[in-house]
Amino acid sequence: MERKQFQLNDVVEMKKPHPCGENKWKIIRMGMDIRIKCEGCGHSVMIPRKQFEQKLKKVIEPAN
Ligand SMILES: [Zn+2]
């Protein structure tokens, strides 16, 4: 399977939208765990990297 590329400050779309209805998340921390922040309501969640890669649909706004 193709490995997904992503980096800090990318805005990504996940397979499942946040319950608030938004499906744009900004990567705000990278490490063993990835922290993403919902662009709709500002809620942030921490996800293990492997799980993040499984749930990631695509990068919609790459960081510069
Ligand atoms: Zn939200």
mmCIF file with all atom_site columns, N, CA, C and O and ligand atoms in Angstrom, residues 17-25 37-44, ligand 1:
data_model
loop_
_atom_site.group_PDB
_atom_site.id
_atom_site.type_symbol
_atom_site.label_atom_id
_atom_site.label_alt_id
_atom_site.label_comp_id
_atom_site.label_asym_id
_atom_site.label_entity_id
_atom_site.label_seq_id
_atom_site.pdbx_PDB_ins_code
_atom_site.Cartn_x
_atom_site.Cartn_y
_atom_site.Cartn_z
_atom_site.occupancy
_atom_site.B_iso_or_equiv
_atom_site.pdbx_formal_charge
_atom_site.auth_seq_id
_atom_site.auth_comp_id
_atom_site.auth_asym_id
_atom_site.auth_atom_id
_atom_site.pdbx_PDB_model_num
ATOM   1  N  N  . PRO A 1 17 ? -15.762 12.479 9.421  1.00 0.00 ? 17 PRO A N  1
ATOM   2  C  CA . PRO A 1 17 ? -15.746 13.875 9.877  1.00 0.00 ? 17 PRO A CA 1
ATOM   3  C  C  . PRO A 1 17 ? -15.904 13.969 11.392 1.00 0.00 ? 17 PRO A C  1
ATOM   4  O  O  . PRO A 1 17 ? -16.353 13.028 12.038 1.00 0.00 ? 17 PRO A O  1
ATOM   5  N  N  . HIS A 1 18 ? -15.551 15.109 11.939 1.00 0.00 ? 18 HIS A N  1
ATOM   6  C  CA . HIS A 1 18 ? -15.761 15.355 13.368 1.00 0.00 ? 18 HIS A CA 1
ATOM   7  C  C  . HIS A 1 18 ? -17.268 15.471 13.598 1.00 0.00 ? 18 HIS A C  1
ATOM   8  O  O  . HIS A 1 18 ? -17.997 15.918 12.706 1.00 0.00 ? 18 HIS A O  1
ATOM   9  N  N  . PRO A 1 19 ? -17.747 15.096 14.775 1.00 0.00 ? 19 PRO A N  1
ATOM   10 C  CA . PRO A 1 19 ? -19.189 15.213 15.061 1.00 0.00 ? 19 PRO A CA 1
ATOM   11 C  C  . PRO A 1 19 ? -19.757 16.622 14.861 1.00 0.00 ? 19 PRO A C  1
ATOM   12 O  O  . PRO A 1 19 ? -20.951 16.785 14.651 1.00 0.00 ? 19 PRO A O  1
ATOM   13 N  N  . CYS A 1 20 ? -18.906 17.647 14.876 1.00 0.00 ? 20 CYS A N  1
ATOM   14 C  CA . CYS A 1 20 ? -19.416 19.019 14.678 1.00 0.00 ? 20 CYS A CA 1
ATOM   15 C  C  . CYS A 1 20 ? -19.765 19.264 13.210 1.00 0.00 ? 20 CYS A C  1
ATOM   16 O  O  . CYS A 1 20 ? -20.325 20.294 12.860 1.00 0.00 ? 20 CYS A O  1
ATOM   17 N  N  . GLY A 1 21 ? -19.430 18.322 12.323 1.00 0.00 ? 21 GLY A N  1
ATOM   18 C  CA . GLY A 1 21 ? -19.798 18.459 10.913 1.00 0.00 ? 21 GLY A CA 1
ATOM   19 C  C  . GLY A 1 21 ? -18.633 18.847 10.013 1.00 0.00 ? 21 GLY A C  1
ATOM   20 O  O  . GLY A 1 21 ? -18.719 18.736 8.800  1.00 0.00 ? 21 GLY A O  1
ATOM   21 N  N  . GLU A 1 22 ? -17.550 19.302 10.612 1.00 0.00 ? 22 GLU A N  1
ATOM   22 C  CA . GLU A 1 22 ? -16.381 19.719 9.834  1.00 0.00 ? 22 GLU A CA 1
ATOM   23 C  C  . GLU A 1 22 ? -15.499 18.509 9.531  1.00 0.00 ? 22 GLU A C  1
ATOM   24 O  O  . GLU A 1 22 ? -15.443 17.574 10.310 1.00 0.00 ? 22 GLU A O  1
ATOM   25 N  N  . ASN A 1 23 ? -14.850 18.550 8.383  1.00 0.00 ? 23 ASN A N  1
ATOM   26 C  CA . ASN A 1 23 ? -13.878 17.487 8.093  1.00 0.00 ? 23 ASN A CA 1
ATOM   27 C  C  . ASN A 1 23 ? -12.576 18.085 7.563  1.00 0.00 ? 23 ASN A C  1
ATOM   28 O  O  . ASN A 1 23 ? -12.062 17.673 6.531  1.00 0.00 ? 23 ASN A O  1
ATOM   29 N  N  . LYS A 1 24 ? -12.121 19.096 8.280  1.00 0.00 ? 24 LYS A N  1
ATOM   30 C  CA . LYS A 1 24 ? -10.815 19.675 7.984  1.00 0.00 ? 24 LYS A CA 1
ATOM   31 C  C  . LYS A 1 24 ? -10.065 19.713 9.296  1.00 0.00 ? 24 LYS A C  1
ATOM   32 O  O  . LYS A 1 24 ? -10.557 20.270 10.286 1.00 0.00 ? 24 LYS A O  1
ATOM   33 N  N  . TRP A 1 25 ? -8.895  19.110 9.274  1.00 0.00 ? 25 TRP A N  1
ATOM   34 C  CA . TRP A 1 25 ? -8.102  19.024 10.499 1.00 0.00 ? 25 TRP A CA 1
ATOM   35 C  C  . TRP A 1 25 ? -6.702  19.515 10.217 1.00 0.00 ? 25 TRP A C  1
ATOM   36 O  O  . TRP A 1 25 ? -6.125  19.171 9.192  1.00 0.00 ? 25 TRP A O  1
ATOM   37 N  N  . LYS A 1 37 ? -6.177  19.248 14.985 1.00 0.00 ? 37 LYS A N  1
ATOM   38 C  CA . LYS A 1 37 ? -7.165  20.181 15.508 1.00 0.00 ? 37 LYS A CA 1
ATOM   39 C  C  . LYS A 1 37 ? -8.264  20.367 14.475 1.00 0.00 ? 37 LYS A C  1
ATOM   40 O  O  . LYS A 1 37 ? -7.994  20.652 13.299 1.00 0.00 ? 37 LYS A O  1
ATOM   41 N  N  . CYS A 1 38 ? -9.498  20.223 14.919 1.00 0.00 ? 38 CYS A N  1
ATOM   42 C  CA . CYS A 1 38 ? -10.646 20.430 14.040 1.00 0.00 ? 38 CYS A CA 1
ATOM   43 C  C  . CYS A 1 38 ? -10.728 21.906 13.653 1.00 0.00 ? 38 CYS A C  1
ATOM   44 O  O  . CYS A 1 38 ? -10.721 22.774 14.526 1.00 0.00 ? 38 CYS A O  1
ATOM   45 N  N  . GLU A 1 39 ? -10.802 22.182 12.368 1.00 0.00 ? 39 GLU A N  1
ATOM   46 C  CA . GLU A 1 39 ? -10.862 23.565 11.896 1.00 0.00 ? 39 GLU A CA 1
ATOM   47 C  C  . GLU A 1 39 ? -12.251 24.167 12.103 1.00 0.00 ? 39 GLU A C  1
ATOM   48 O  O  . GLU A 1 39 ? -12.435 25.368 11.986 1.00 0.00 ? 39 GLU A O  1
ATOM   49 N  N  . GLY A 1 40 ? -13.219 23.321 12.376 1.00 0.00 ? 40 GLY A N  1
ATOM   50 C  CA . GLY A 1 40 ? -14.583 23.815 12.599 1.00 0.00 ? 40 GLY A CA 1
ATOM   51 C  C  . GLY A 1 40 ? -14.772 24.347 14.004 1.00 0.00 ? 40 GLY A C  1
ATOM   52 O  O  . GLY A 1 40 ? -15.192 25.482 14.204 1.00 0.00 ? 40 GLY A O  1
ATOM   53 N  N  . CYS A 1 41 ? -14.447 23.532 14.988 1.00 0.00 ? 41 CYS A N  1
ATOM   54 C  CA . CYS A 1 41 ? -14.748 23.897 16.373 1.00 0.00 ? 41 CYS A CA 1
ATOM   55 C  C  . CYS A 1 41 ? -13.515 24.069 17.246 1.00 0.00 ? 41 CYS A C  1
ATOM   56 O  O  . CYS A 1 41 ? -13.620 24.465 18.402 1.00 0.00 ? 41 CYS A O  1
ATOM   57 N  N  . GLY A 1 42 ? -12.341 23.775 16.716 1.00 0.00 ? 42 GLY A N  1
ATOM   58 C  CA . GLY A 1 42 ? -11.125 23.992 17.485 1.00 0.00 ? 42 GLY A CA 1
ATOM   59 C  C  . GLY A 1 42 ? -10.755 22.867 18.445 1.00 0.00 ? 42 GLY A C  1
ATOM   60 O  O  . GLY A 1 42 ? -9.745  22.931 19.122 1.00 0.00 ? 42 GLY A O  1
ATOM   61 N  N  . HIS A 1 43 ? -11.575 21.834 18.469 1.00 0.00 ? 43 HIS A N  1
ATOM   62 C  CA . HIS A 1 43 ? -11.292 20.688 19.330 1.00 0.00 ? 43 HIS A CA 1
ATOM   63 C  C  . HIS A 1 43 ? -10.068 19.945 18.799 1.00 0.00 ? 43 HIS A C  1
ATOM   64 O  O  . HIS A 1 43 ? -9.918  19.784 17.602 1.00 0.00 ? 43 HIS A O  1
ATOM   65 N  N  . SER A 1 44 ? -9.192  19.502 19.693 1.00 0.00 ? 44 SER A N  1
ATOM   66 C  CA . SER A 1 44 ? -8.035  18.753 19.204 1.00 0.00 ? 44 SER A CA 1
ATOM   67 C  C  . SER A 1 44 ? -7.987  17.362 19.810 1.00 0.00 ? 44 SER A C  1
ATOM   68 O  O  . SER A 1 44 ? -8.436  17.143 20.930 1.00 0.00 ? 44 SER A O  1
HETATM 69 ZN ZN . ZN  B 2 .  ? -15.166 19.919 15.250 1.00 0.00 ? 1  ZN  B ZN 1
#
